Amino acid sequence: MQFVKNKFFKSDTFSILLLTIAIAFVYSFSANFPFINWDDYAYVAHNGFLPFSFDNIRTLFSRSFVGLYIPLTMLSYMLDYAIWGLNPLGYHLQNIFWHIVAVVFVYKIFRYFDIRSSIALLICLFFALSPQRVESVVWISERKDVLCAALYFMSIYFYLKYPTKKGFAVSFVLFVFAVFSKPMAVSLPFVLYIYEKYKDKDIRHIFYPLKLYPFFILSLILMPLAMKIKGGTSLEFNFVSCISTSLHNLFWYVYKTFSPLNSLPVYPKIPDASTTIVTILLSGIFALAILVCLFLRKRSAFFITLAIISCYIISILPVSGLVTIGYIDHADRYSYIPSVFLLLGLSLLLNKFFNAKKGTLVNYPHLRIASTKKIILLFMIIYLFVIAYLNVVYQAIWKTGDMVFLYSVNSYYANPLILAFLAESEIKYNNLDKAVYYSTWLTFLERDRVSDSKLEELLKNINIFLQAEILFKEKKYNLSLYYLFQVRKYFNKNNEYSQRYLPSITYDIANCYYYLGDKKMAVKVIDEFLNGGNVSDSTILLRFLACRFYFLQDFSSAIQIVNEYIKRSPNDKQAVELLKYLEENQVKEYDKKIDKIFDSPRTFKAYMGKYKNTDLSS
């Protein structure tokens, strides 16, 4: 009986069961978190294309969302919507499910390389519960990360485990699904190629094997999609800056994989090359020295290390900064797939050590292997509990968008776009002093820290928009209108950020006209926007329709639409206040009509005649 128990606890079934329970438990703390006002509304809460219909499915496959072509991810949201409606719980559960699937197949890949089940289990737990994973699992908008990774690692596993035509076909189909979940999966054919070359130990036949050609063809076709990563595509290409950023990120992701402390939802932009070149050079020299030593002393270890480093670099390349990606240089979520290759290298190293024969270490005769194994194992377990605790603490940050933004502002060198988001949020809640504070902070960053002229122009126009919003709140409508027209010209040309800012600019312009007494022009501005099409955000559509009916004094229609809006955005205090205001105005209009009825005896007699047989006491 004892033998059976020990055998079960050492089995892959037990490891997979423990991984599933641990992941489900740790991430259950955030399963009830609401949608946050950072992409969740665009992907889900305000997305009018989620109700199931063939037209909507066609739309999901024919357009991008928030700058990414991710039709399979959008279909997964459609499934959630069909089951859960707009209850965030269901969306969180599916994120957790795909994270579990991804981790299970990472474990299976580790076991394929004959890594001990205990080592594979501990390393996979570290990967699954690292604070770096919080962003991908807890943030509903990052469904694409966990879904893509699950399919990515499933594809690798079937390619390795089943070297047959059927296994190859399954692997290829999973690769296609992974790319349609997130374009970052285009790196997979290169990873498989590196594996094949390592297995053959022959670098002469560069174009071998032919069986990978379908993978490469699809990858090259879809490569442009991988270059448009969320956060914006290139604003201004600067070769030196791109190389510097890319090299910085290659080493930064290595460091963060093994020491995932002090995580931020949005990190400050990387300083220019002159301030990071020393760190980059020292890190590069250290890495090169290790490779040279391995090459001279142990060729087998050299080739394994080279293969792992190559897989890591290939997988991180789309988000390394080699192609600039707007206001986000680096983020924890980008490391989901690449970090697995680094952890595979660590697992192989630990496996080699734990499989060492009894005796002493050659270079350290006073330190016995058995004792060292226990020390390493104890350290790994303690570190794992620390990491799991930090994970739960960090999850709490992701409860609301405002908490995410505030937590990201940890120094003077905060990411400038986060300051803009915070200023917008404060304006929304009428905290104008704080809005001015963040706007002023943004102005200083724009002058002192931004070397990209196009990014500087973007920040300048965002700042002008913020000033216009503040002036609108202060009822300085003429001046606000002047600034709004100024920034509308810029955002009409800038497709990158127009989806975020043009609706708000148009809405404010219409309201400025209304409060200046030009109701006809206010309605015209609204109609032009609605007739322009391409409004996928159902809540924006509802807001504009409610505004239009309000301008036309059709309060009952406006109330009906605002009620529908509040169902989708129950935490929008402005909408609740607007509803109260509309209802008060509707009562006033009703009172006016009643007054007219009672002012005229003839009208009153006709009105009461309708109810002459009615018991009015009820």
Coordinates of C-alpha atoms in Angstrom, one line a residue:
M1 CA 0.0 0.0 0.0
Q2 CA 2.9 2.4 0.9
F3 CA 4.4 1.5 -2.5
V4 CA 1.2 2.4 -4.3
K5 CA 1.0 5.7 -2.5
N6 CA 4.6 6.7 -3.2
K7 CA 4.1 5.7 -6.9
F8 CA 1.0 7.9 -7.2
F9 CA 2.7 10.9 -5.5
K10 CA 5.6 10.6 -8.0
S11 CA 3.3 10.2 -11.0
D12 CA 2.5 12.8 -13.7
T13 CA -1.2 12.5 -12.8
F14 CA -0.5 13.8 -9.3
S15 CA 1.6 16.6 -10.5
I16 CA -1.0 17.7 -13.0
L17 CA -3.7 17.5 -10.3
L18 CA -1.6 19.6 -7.9
L19 CA -0.9 22.2 -10.6
T20 CA -4.6 22.5 -11.4
I21 CA -5.6 22.9 -7.7
A22 CA -2.8 25.4 -7.0
I23 CA -3.6 27.6 -10.0
A24 CA -7.3 27.5 -9.4
F25 CA -6.9 28.4 -5.7
V26 CA -4.4 31.2 -6.1
Y27 CA -6.3 32.9 -8.9
S28 CA -9.7 32.4 -7.3
F29 CA -9.0 35.6 -5.3
S30 CA -9.6 37.7 -8.4
A31 CA -12.3 35.6 -10.0
N32 CA -15.0 38.1 -9.0
F33 CA -13.2 41.3 -10.1
P34 CA -15.2 43.5 -12.4
F35 CA -14.3 44.7 -15.9
I36 CA -11.6 47.4 -15.7
N37 CA -11.6 50.6 -17.8
W38 CA -8.5 49.6 -19.7
D39 CA -9.4 47.6 -22.8
D40 CA -11.9 45.4 -21.1
Y41 CA -14.7 47.7 -22.3
A42 CA -13.4 47.7 -25.9
Y43 CA -13.0 43.9 -25.9
V44 CA -16.1 42.9 -24.0
A45 CA -18.2 45.2 -21.9
H46 CA -18.9 47.7 -24.7
N47 CA -18.4 45.4 -27.6
G48 CA -21.5 45.3 -29.8
F49 CA -20.2 42.3 -31.8
L50 CA -20.3 39.7 -29.0
P51 CA -24.0 38.5 -29.3
F52 CA -23.9 35.3 -31.4
S53 CA -24.8 35.9 -35.1
F54 CA -23.1 34.9 -38.4
D55 CA -22.7 38.6 -39.2
N56 CA -20.9 39.2 -35.9
I57 CA -18.7 36.1 -36.5
R58 CA -17.8 37.5 -39.9
T59 CA -17.0 40.8 -38.3
L60 CA -14.7 39.2 -35.8
F61 CA -12.7 37.6 -38.6
S62 CA -12.6 40.6 -40.8
R63 CA -11.3 43.4 -38.5
S64 CA -8.8 44.0 -35.7
F65 CA -9.6 44.9 -32.1
V66 CA -7.5 47.4 -30.2
G67 CA -4.8 47.1 -32.9
L68 CA -4.6 43.3 -33.0
Y69 CA -6.1 40.6 -35.3
I70 CA -7.3 38.0 -32.8
P71 CA -10.4 36.3 -34.2
L72 CA -10.2 33.2 -32.0
T73 CA -9.8 35.2 -28.9
M74 CA -12.8 37.3 -29.8
L75 CA -14.8 34.0 -30.4
S76 CA -13.9 32.9 -26.9
Y77 CA -15.4 36.2 -25.6
M78 CA -18.5 35.5 -27.7
L79 CA -18.8 32.1 -26.0
D80 CA -18.5 33.7 -22.6
Y81 CA -21.1 36.3 -23.6
A82 CA -23.5 33.5 -24.7
I83 CA -23.2 31.7 -21.3
W84 CA -22.6 34.5 -18.8
G85 CA -23.8 37.7 -20.5
L86 CA -21.7 40.5 -19.0
N87 CA -21.0 38.7 -15.7
P88 CA -17.1 39.1 -15.3
L89 CA -16.9 35.8 -13.3
G90 CA -17.3 33.6 -16.4
Y91 CA -14.6 35.6 -18.3
H92 CA -12.2 35.2 -15.4
L93 CA -12.9 31.4 -15.2
Q94 CA -12.1 30.9 -18.9
N95 CA -8.8 32.9 -18.4
I96 CA -7.9 30.6 -15.5
F97 CA -8.8 27.5 -17.5
W98 CA -6.5 28.4 -20.4
H99 CA -3.7 29.2 -18.0
I100 CA -4.1 25.7 -16.5
V101 CA -4.0 24.1 -19.9
A102 CA -0.9 26.1 -20.8
V103 CA 0.9 25.1 -17.6
V104 CA -0.1 21.4 -18.0
F105 CA 1.4 21.3 -21.4
V106 CA 4.6 23.1 -20.3
Y107 CA 4.9 20.3 -17.7
K108 CA 4.4 17.6 -20.4
I109 CA 7.1 19.2 -22.5
F110 CA 9.5 19.2 -19.6
R111 CA 8.8 15.6 -18.9
Y112 CA 9.4 14.8 -22.6
F113 CA 12.9 16.0 -22.1
D114 CA 13.3 13.5 -19.2
I115 CA 13.2 16.1 -16.5
R116 CA 12.3 14.7 -13.1
S117 CA 8.6 15.0 -12.2
S118 CA 9.5 16.8 -8.9
I119 CA 11.7 19.4 -10.7
A120 CA 9.1 19.8 -13.5
L121 CA 6.4 20.3 -10.9
L122 CA 8.2 22.9 -8.9
I123 CA 9.4 24.9 -11.9
C124 CA 5.9 24.8 -13.4
L125 CA 4.4 26.0 -10.2
F126 CA 6.9 28.8 -10.1
F127 CA 6.0 29.7 -13.7
A128 CA 2.2 29.4 -13.1
L129 CA 2.2 31.5 -9.8
S130 CA 4.8 34.1 -10.6
P131 CA 3.5 37.7 -10.3
Q132 CA 4.5 38.0 -14.0
R133 CA 1.5 35.8 -14.8
V134 CA -1.0 38.0 -12.9
E135 CA -1.4 40.4 -15.8
S136 CA -2.1 37.7 -18.3
V137 CA -4.6 35.7 -16.1
V138 CA -6.4 38.3 -14.0
W139 CA -6.8 41.0 -16.8
I140 CA -9.7 39.8 -18.9
S141 CA -8.3 41.7 -21.9
E142 CA -5.2 39.5 -21.9
R143 CA -7.2 36.3 -22.7
K144 CA -5.1 36.3 -25.9
D145 CA -2.0 35.6 -23.8
V146 CA -3.2 32.5 -22.0
L147 CA -5.2 31.2 -25.0
C148 CA -2.3 31.7 -27.4
A149 CA 0.2 30.1 -25.0
A150 CA -2.0 27.1 -24.3
L151 CA -2.3 26.4 -28.1
Y152 CA 1.4 27.2 -28.6
F153 CA 2.6 24.7 -26.1
M154 CA 0.1 22.1 -27.2
S155 CA 1.4 22.5 -30.7
I156 CA 5.0 22.0 -29.6
Y157 CA 4.0 19.0 -27.4
F158 CA 2.2 17.2 -30.3
Y159 CA 5.1 17.9 -32.6
L160 CA 7.6 16.4 -30.2
K161 CA 5.6 13.5 -28.8
Y162 CA 3.9 12.2 -32.0
P163 CA 6.4 12.4 -34.9
T164 CA 3.8 11.1 -37.4
K165 CA 1.6 12.6 -40.1
K166 CA -1.4 12.8 -37.7
G167 CA 0.7 14.3 -35.0
F168 CA 2.2 16.8 -37.4
A169 CA -1.3 17.7 -38.7
V170 CA -2.6 18.3 -35.2
S171 CA 0.4 20.4 -34.3
F172 CA -0.1 22.5 -37.5
V173 CA -3.8 23.1 -36.8
L174 CA -3.0 24.1 -33.2
F175 CA -0.3 26.5 -34.5
V176 CA -2.9 28.1 -36.8
F177 CA -5.3 28.5 -33.8
A178 CA -2.5 30.0 -31.7
V179 CA -1.7 32.6 -34.4
F180 CA -5.4 33.6 -34.6
S181 CA -5.4 33.9 -30.8
K182 CA -2.4 36.3 -30.8
P183 CA 0.0 37.0 -33.7
M184 CA 3.0 36.6 -31.3
A185 CA 2.7 32.8 -32.0
V186 CA 4.5 33.4 -35.4
S187 CA 7.7 32.5 -33.6
L188 CA 6.7 28.8 -33.2
P189 CA 8.1 27.5 -36.6
F190 CA 11.5 29.0 -35.7
V191 CA 11.4 27.3 -32.3
L192 CA 10.6 23.9 -33.9
Y193 CA 13.4 24.5 -36.5
I194 CA 15.9 25.1 -33.7
Y195 CA 14.8 21.9 -32.0
E196 CA 15.3 20.0 -35.3
K197 CA 18.8 21.4 -35.8
Y198 CA 19.8 20.7 -32.2
K199 CA 18.5 17.1 -32.6
D200 CA 20.5 16.6 -35.8
K201 CA 23.7 18.4 -34.6
D202 CA 24.2 19.4 -38.2
I203 CA 24.1 23.1 -39.3
R204 CA 25.0 22.5 -42.9
H205 CA 21.5 21.7 -44.2
I206 CA 20.0 25.1 -43.4
F207 CA 16.7 24.5 -45.2
Y208 CA 16.0 21.1 -43.6
P209 CA 13.4 19.9 -42.6
L210 CA 10.8 20.3 -45.4
K211 CA 8.0 19.3 -43.1
L212 CA 8.2 22.7 -41.4
Y213 CA 7.6 24.6 -44.6
P214 CA 3.8 24.9 -44.0
F215 CA 4.5 26.4 -40.6
F216 CA 7.0 28.9 -42.1
I217 CA 4.7 29.9 -45.0
L218 CA 1.8 30.7 -42.7
S219 CA 4.2 32.5 -40.2
L220 CA 5.7 34.7 -42.9
I221 CA 2.2 35.6 -44.3
L222 CA 1.0 36.6 -40.8
M223 CA 4.3 38.2 -39.7
P224 CA 3.1 41.7 -40.3
L225 CA 0.3 41.1 -37.7
A226 CA 2.8 40.3 -35.1
M227 CA 4.5 43.6 -35.6
K228 CA 1.4 45.5 -34.5
I229 CA 1.4 44.8 -30.8
K230 CA -1.1 46.4 -28.4
G231 CA 0.0 49.8 -27.2
G232 CA 0.5 51.1 -30.7
T233 CA 2.9 50.4 -33.6
S234 CA 5.9 52.5 -34.4
L235 CA 5.5 56.2 -33.8
E236 CA 9.0 57.1 -35.1
F237 CA 11.7 54.7 -36.2
N238 CA 15.1 55.3 -34.6
F239 CA 17.6 52.6 -35.3
V240 CA 19.9 53.3 -32.3
S241 CA 16.9 53.5 -29.9
C242 CA 15.3 50.3 -31.2
I243 CA 18.5 48.3 -30.9
S244 CA 19.2 49.7 -27.4
T245 CA 15.6 49.0 -26.3
S246 CA 15.7 45.5 -27.8
L247 CA 19.0 44.6 -26.0
H248 CA 17.8 46.1 -22.8
N249 CA 14.6 44.0 -22.9
L250 CA 16.4 40.8 -23.8
F251 CA 18.3 40.9 -20.5
W252 CA 15.5 42.6 -18.5
Y253 CA 13.1 39.7 -19.2
V254 CA 15.7 37.2 -18.1
Y255 CA 16.1 39.0 -14.8
K256 CA 12.3 39.4 -14.3
T257 CA 11.7 35.7 -15.0
F258 CA 13.8 34.6 -12.1
S259 CA 13.2 37.6 -9.9
P260 CA 9.6 38.7 -10.5
L261 CA 9.5 41.3 -7.8
N262 CA 8.3 44.9 -7.9
S263 CA 6.0 44.2 -10.9
L264 CA 4.1 47.2 -12.4
P265 CA 1.1 47.1 -14.7
V266 CA 2.8 49.7 -16.9
Y267 CA 6.6 50.3 -16.6
P268 CA 8.2 53.7 -17.4
K269 CA 9.6 54.0 -20.8
I270 CA 13.2 52.9 -21.2
P271 CA 15.7 55.8 -21.1
D272 CA 17.8 56.5 -24.2
A273 CA 20.7 54.4 -25.2
S274 CA 23.3 56.5 -23.4
T275 CA 21.9 55.7 -20.0
T276 CA 21.6 51.9 -20.6
I277 CA 24.6 51.1 -22.8
V278 CA 26.9 50.2 -19.8
T279 CA 24.3 47.7 -18.3
I280 CA 23.7 46.2 -21.7
L281 CA 27.4 45.7 -22.5
L282 CA 28.2 44.2 -19.1
S283 CA 25.3 41.8 -19.4
G284 CA 26.2 40.8 -22.9
I285 CA 29.9 40.2 -22.0
F286 CA 28.8 38.0 -19.1
A287 CA 26.5 35.9 -21.3
L288 CA 29.1 35.6 -24.0
A289 CA 31.7 34.5 -21.5
I290 CA 29.5 31.7 -20.3
L291 CA 28.9 30.5 -23.8
V292 CA 32.6 30.5 -24.6
C293 CA 33.4 28.6 -21.4
L294 CA 30.8 26.0 -22.2
F295 CA 32.1 25.7 -25.8
L296 CA 35.7 25.1 -24.6
R297 CA 34.9 22.8 -21.8
K298 CA 31.7 20.9 -22.6
R299 CA 30.3 21.0 -26.2
S300 CA 27.1 19.2 -25.3
A301 CA 26.1 21.7 -22.7
F302 CA 27.1 24.5 -25.1
F303 CA 24.7 23.3 -27.8
I304 CA 21.8 22.9 -25.3
T305 CA 22.4 26.4 -24.0
L306 CA 22.7 27.8 -27.5
A307 CA 19.4 26.2 -28.5
I308 CA 17.6 27.5 -25.4
I309 CA 18.9 31.0 -25.8
S310 CA 18.0 30.9 -29.5
C311 CA 14.4 29.8 -28.7
Y312 CA 14.2 32.6 -26.1
I313 CA 15.4 35.3 -28.4
I314 CA 13.2 34.2 -31.3
S315 CA 10.1 34.1 -29.1
I316 CA 10.7 37.5 -27.5
L317 CA 11.7 39.2 -30.7
P318 CA 8.2 40.5 -31.7
V319 CA 7.9 42.3 -28.4
S320 CA 11.6 43.0 -27.7
G321 CA 11.4 46.6 -29.0
L322 CA 13.3 45.9 -32.2
V323 CA 10.1 47.1 -33.8
T324 CA 8.9 50.0 -31.6
I325 CA 5.6 49.4 -29.9
G326 CA 4.4 52.8 -28.9
Y327 CA 4.1 53.9 -25.3
I328 CA 4.9 50.4 -23.8
D329 CA 8.5 49.3 -24.2
H330 CA 8.2 46.2 -22.0
A331 CA 5.5 44.5 -20.0
D332 CA 5.3 41.3 -17.8
R333 CA 2.6 39.8 -20.1
Y334 CA 5.0 39.7 -23.0
S335 CA 7.2 37.2 -21.2
Y336 CA 4.5 34.5 -20.9
I337 CA 5.9 32.3 -23.7
P338 CA 9.6 33.3 -23.7
S339 CA 10.1 32.7 -20.0
V340 CA 9.2 29.0 -20.5
F341 CA 12.4 28.5 -22.5
L342 CA 14.5 30.1 -19.8
L343 CA 12.8 27.9 -17.2
L344 CA 13.4 24.8 -19.4
G345 CA 17.1 25.6 -19.2
L346 CA 17.0 25.9 -15.4
S347 CA 15.1 22.6 -15.2
L348 CA 17.7 20.8 -17.4
L349 CA 20.5 22.2 -15.1
L350 CA 18.7 21.1 -11.9
N351 CA 17.9 17.8 -13.5
K352 CA 21.6 17.2 -14.3
F353 CA 22.5 18.0 -10.7
F354 CA 19.8 15.9 -9.1
N355 CA 20.7 13.0 -11.2
A356 CA 24.4 13.2 -10.2
K357 CA 25.8 10.0 -8.6
K358 CA 26.4 9.8 -4.9
G359 CA 29.6 11.2 -3.7
T360 CA 31.0 14.7 -3.5
L361 CA 31.1 17.6 -6.0
V362 CA 34.4 17.6 -7.8
N363 CA 35.2 21.3 -7.1
Y364 CA 33.7 21.4 -3.6
P365 CA 34.7 18.1 -1.8
H366 CA 33.5 19.5 1.5
L367 CA 29.9 19.9 0.2
R368 CA 28.0 16.6 -0.3
I369 CA 25.5 16.2 -3.1
A370 CA 22.8 14.8 -0.9
S371 CA 22.9 17.7 1.5
T372 CA 23.1 20.2 -1.3
K373 CA 20.0 18.7 -3.0
K374 CA 18.0 19.1 0.3
I375 CA 19.2 22.8 0.6
I376 CA 18.2 23.6 -3.0
L377 CA 14.9 21.8 -2.7
L378 CA 14.1 23.7 0.6
F379 CA 15.1 27.0 -1.0
M380 CA 12.8 26.3 -4.1
I381 CA 9.8 25.5 -1.9
I382 CA 10.2 28.6 0.3
Y383 CA 10.7 30.8 -2.7
L384 CA 7.6 29.3 -4.3
F385 CA 5.5 30.2 -1.3
V386 CA 6.9 33.7 -1.3
I387 CA 6.1 34.0 -5.0
A388 CA 2.6 32.7 -4.5
Y389 CA 2.0 35.3 -1.7
L390 CA 3.3 38.1 -3.9
N391 CA 1.0 36.9 -6.7
V392 CA -2.1 37.2 -4.5
V393 CA -1.0 40.7 -3.3
Y394 CA -0.4 41.9 -6.8
Q395 CA -3.8 40.6 -8.0
A396 CA -5.5 43.1 -5.7
I397 CA -4.1 45.9 -7.9
W398 CA -6.1 44.7 -10.9
K399 CA -9.5 45.2 -9.3
T400 CA -10.1 48.5 -11.1
G401 CA -8.5 50.4 -13.9
D402 CA -7.8 53.4 -11.6
M403 CA -5.9 51.2 -9.2
V404 CA -3.9 49.9 -12.0
F405 CA -3.0 53.4 -13.2
L406 CA -2.2 54.7 -9.8
Y407 CA 0.0 51.8 -8.9
S408 CA 1.9 52.3 -12.2
V409 CA 2.7 55.9 -11.2
N410 CA 5.6 55.1 -8.8
S411 CA 8.1 57.8 -9.7
Y412 CA 8.7 61.0 -11.6
Y413 CA 9.5 58.9 -14.7
A414 CA 6.0 57.4 -14.9
N415 CA 4.8 56.2 -18.3
P416 CA 3.3 59.4 -19.9
L417 CA 0.2 57.6 -21.3
I418 CA -0.7 56.4 -17.8
L419 CA -0.7 60.0 -16.6
A420 CA -3.1 60.9 -19.4
F421 CA -5.4 58.0 -18.4
L422 CA -5.3 59.2 -14.8
A423 CA -6.1 62.8 -15.8
E424 CA -9.0 61.6 -17.8
S425 CA -10.3 59.6 -14.9
E426 CA -10.1 62.5 -12.5
I427 CA -11.9 64.8 -15.0
K428 CA -14.7 62.1 -15.2
Y429 CA -15.1 62.3 -11.4
N430 CA -14.9 66.2 -11.4
N431 CA -11.6 66.1 -9.5
L432 CA -10.2 69.0 -11.5
D433 CA -7.3 69.8 -9.2
K434 CA -5.9 66.3 -9.5
A435 CA -6.6 66.4 -13.3
V436 CA -4.5 69.6 -13.6
Y437 CA -1.8 67.9 -11.5
Y438 CA -1.4 64.9 -13.8
S439 CA -1.7 67.1 -16.9
T440 CA 1.1 69.3 -15.6
W441 CA 3.2 66.2 -14.8
L442 CA 2.6 65.0 -18.3
T443 CA 3.8 68.3 -19.7
F444 CA 7.1 68.1 -17.8
L445 CA 7.7 64.5 -19.0
E446 CA 6.8 65.5 -22.6
R447 CA 9.6 68.1 -22.4
D448 CA 12.2 66.3 -20.4
R449 CA 12.0 62.6 -21.2
V450 CA 10.5 62.1 -24.7
S451 CA 13.0 61.9 -27.5
D452 CA 10.6 60.6 -30.1
S453 CA 9.2 63.6 -32.0
K454 CA 6.0 61.8 -33.0
L455 CA 5.4 60.6 -29.5
E456 CA 6.0 64.1 -28.3
E457 CA 3.4 65.4 -30.7
L458 CA 0.9 62.8 -29.5
L459 CA 1.5 63.7 -25.9
K460 CA 1.1 67.4 -26.7
N461 CA -2.3 66.8 -28.3
I462 CA -3.5 64.6 -25.5
N463 CA -2.5 67.3 -23.1
I464 CA -4.4 69.9 -25.1
F465 CA -7.4 67.6 -25.1
L466 CA -7.1 67.3 -21.3
Q467 CA -7.0 71.1 -21.0
A468 CA -10.2 71.3 -23.2
E469 CA -11.9 68.8 -20.9
I470 CA -11.0 70.8 -17.8
L471 CA -12.2 74.0 -19.5
F472 CA -15.5 72.3 -20.4
K473 CA -16.0 71.2 -16.7
E474 CA -15.3 74.8 -15.7
K475 CA -18.1 75.9 -18.2
K476 CA -15.6 77.9 -20.4
Y477 CA -17.3 76.5 -23.5
N478 CA -15.9 78.8 -26.1
L479 CA -12.3 78.2 -25.2
S480 CA -12.9 74.5 -24.8
L481 CA -14.4 74.4 -28.3
Y482 CA -11.3 76.1 -29.7
Y483 CA -9.0 73.5 -28.2
L484 CA -11.3 70.6 -29.2
F485 CA -11.3 71.6 -32.9
Q486 CA -7.5 71.9 -32.7
V487 CA -7.0 68.3 -31.4
R488 CA -9.7 66.9 -33.6
K489 CA -7.6 67.7 -36.7
Y490 CA -4.7 65.7 -35.2
F491 CA -6.7 62.7 -34.2
N492 CA -8.5 62.6 -37.5
K493 CA -5.1 62.0 -39.1
N494 CA -3.8 59.7 -36.4
N495 CA -5.6 56.3 -36.8
E496 CA -3.5 54.9 -34.0
Y497 CA -5.3 56.7 -31.2
S498 CA -8.4 58.1 -32.9
Q499 CA -10.5 55.2 -31.7
R500 CA -9.8 56.2 -28.1
Y501 CA -10.0 60.0 -28.3
L502 CA -12.3 61.0 -31.3
P503 CA -15.6 59.9 -29.6
S504 CA -14.8 62.0 -26.5
I505 CA -13.7 65.0 -28.6
T506 CA -16.9 64.8 -30.7
Y507 CA -19.1 64.4 -27.6
D508 CA -17.5 67.4 -26.0
I509 CA -17.9 69.5 -29.1
A510 CA -21.6 68.7 -29.4
N511 CA -22.1 69.6 -25.7
C512 CA -20.2 72.8 -26.1
Y513 CA -22.5 73.9 -28.9
Y514 CA -25.6 72.9 -26.9
Y515 CA -24.5 74.9 -23.8
L516 CA -23.7 77.8 -26.1
G517 CA -27.3 77.8 -27.3
D518 CA -26.7 76.3 -30.7
K519 CA -28.9 73.1 -30.4
K520 CA -29.2 72.6 -34.1
M521 CA -25.4 72.4 -34.5
A522 CA -25.1 70.2 -31.5
V523 CA -27.5 67.6 -33.1
K524 CA -25.7 67.9 -36.4
V525 CA -22.3 67.0 -34.8
I526 CA -23.9 64.0 -33.2
D527 CA -25.6 62.9 -36.4
E528 CA -22.4 63.2 -38.4
F529 CA -20.6 61.0 -35.9
L530 CA -23.3 58.4 -35.9
N531 CA -23.6 58.3 -39.7
G532 CA -19.9 57.9 -40.0
G533 CA -20.2 54.2 -39.0
N534 CA -17.4 52.0 -37.6
V535 CA -18.7 52.5 -34.0
S536 CA -18.1 49.0 -32.5
D537 CA -18.4 50.2 -28.9
S538 CA -22.1 49.8 -28.1
T539 CA -21.8 52.0 -25.0
I540 CA -20.4 54.9 -27.0
L541 CA -23.4 54.4 -29.4
L542 CA -25.8 54.5 -26.5
R543 CA -24.2 57.6 -25.0
F544 CA -24.4 59.5 -28.3
L545 CA -28.0 58.5 -28.9
A546 CA -29.0 59.5 -25.4
C547 CA -27.2 62.8 -25.9
R548 CA -29.1 63.4 -29.2
F549 CA -32.5 62.7 -27.7
Y550 CA -31.6 65.0 -24.8
F551 CA -30.8 67.8 -27.2
L552 CA -34.2 67.3 -28.9
Q553 CA -35.9 67.3 -25.4
D554 CA -37.2 63.8 -26.0
F555 CA -36.6 62.8 -22.4
S556 CA -38.5 59.4 -22.4
S557 CA -36.3 58.1 -25.3
A558 CA -33.1 59.5 -23.6
I559 CA -34.1 57.8 -20.3
Q560 CA -34.7 54.5 -22.0
I561 CA -31.2 54.6 -23.6
V562 CA -29.4 55.8 -20.5
N563 CA -31.0 52.9 -18.6
E564 CA -29.6 50.5 -21.2
Y565 CA -26.2 52.2 -20.8
I566 CA -26.2 51.8 -17.0
K567 CA -26.9 48.0 -17.4
R568 CA -23.6 47.8 -19.3
S569 CA -21.7 50.3 -17.1
P570 CA -23.3 50.2 -13.6
N571 CA -20.3 51.9 -12.0
D572 CA -20.6 55.0 -14.2
K573 CA -21.6 57.7 -11.7
Q574 CA -22.0 60.3 -14.5
A575 CA -24.6 58.1 -16.2
V576 CA -26.5 57.7 -12.9
E577 CA -26.5 61.5 -12.4
L578 CA -27.6 62.0 -16.0
L579 CA -30.5 59.6 -15.5
K580 CA -31.6 61.5 -12.4
Y581 CA -31.4 64.8 -14.3
L582 CA -33.4 63.4 -17.3
E583 CA -36.1 62.1 -15.0
E584 CA -36.4 65.4 -13.2
N585 CA -36.7 67.2 -16.6
Q586 CA -39.3 64.7 -17.7
V587 CA -41.3 65.4 -14.6
K588 CA -41.0 69.2 -15.3
E589 CA -42.2 68.7 -18.9
Y590 CA -45.1 66.6 -17.6
D591 CA -46.0 69.3 -15.1
K592 CA -46.0 71.9 -17.8
K593 CA -48.4 69.8 -19.9
I594 CA -50.7 69.3 -16.9
D595 CA -50.6 73.0 -16.2
K596 CA -51.7 73.7 -19.7
I597 CA -54.6 71.3 -19.4
F598 CA -55.8 72.8 -16.1
D599 CA -55.4 76.4 -17.4
S600 CA -57.9 75.8 -20.1
P601 CA -61.5 74.8 -18.8
R602 CA -62.4 73.3 -22.2
T603 CA -59.3 71.2 -22.3
F604 CA -59.8 70.1 -18.7
K605 CA -63.4 69.1 -19.4
A606 CA -62.3 67.0 -22.5
Y607 CA -59.5 65.4 -20.5
M608 CA -61.7 64.4 -17.5
G609 CA -64.4 63.1 -19.9
K610 CA -62.1 60.2 -20.8
Y611 CA -62.2 59.0 -17.1
K612 CA -65.9 59.8 -16.1
N613 CA -66.5 56.1 -15.4
T614 CA -63.2 55.5 -13.6
D615 CA -62.9 55.1 -9.9
L616 CA -60.3 57.8 -9.2
S617 CA -60.1 56.8 -5.5
S618 CA -57.6 54.1 -6.4

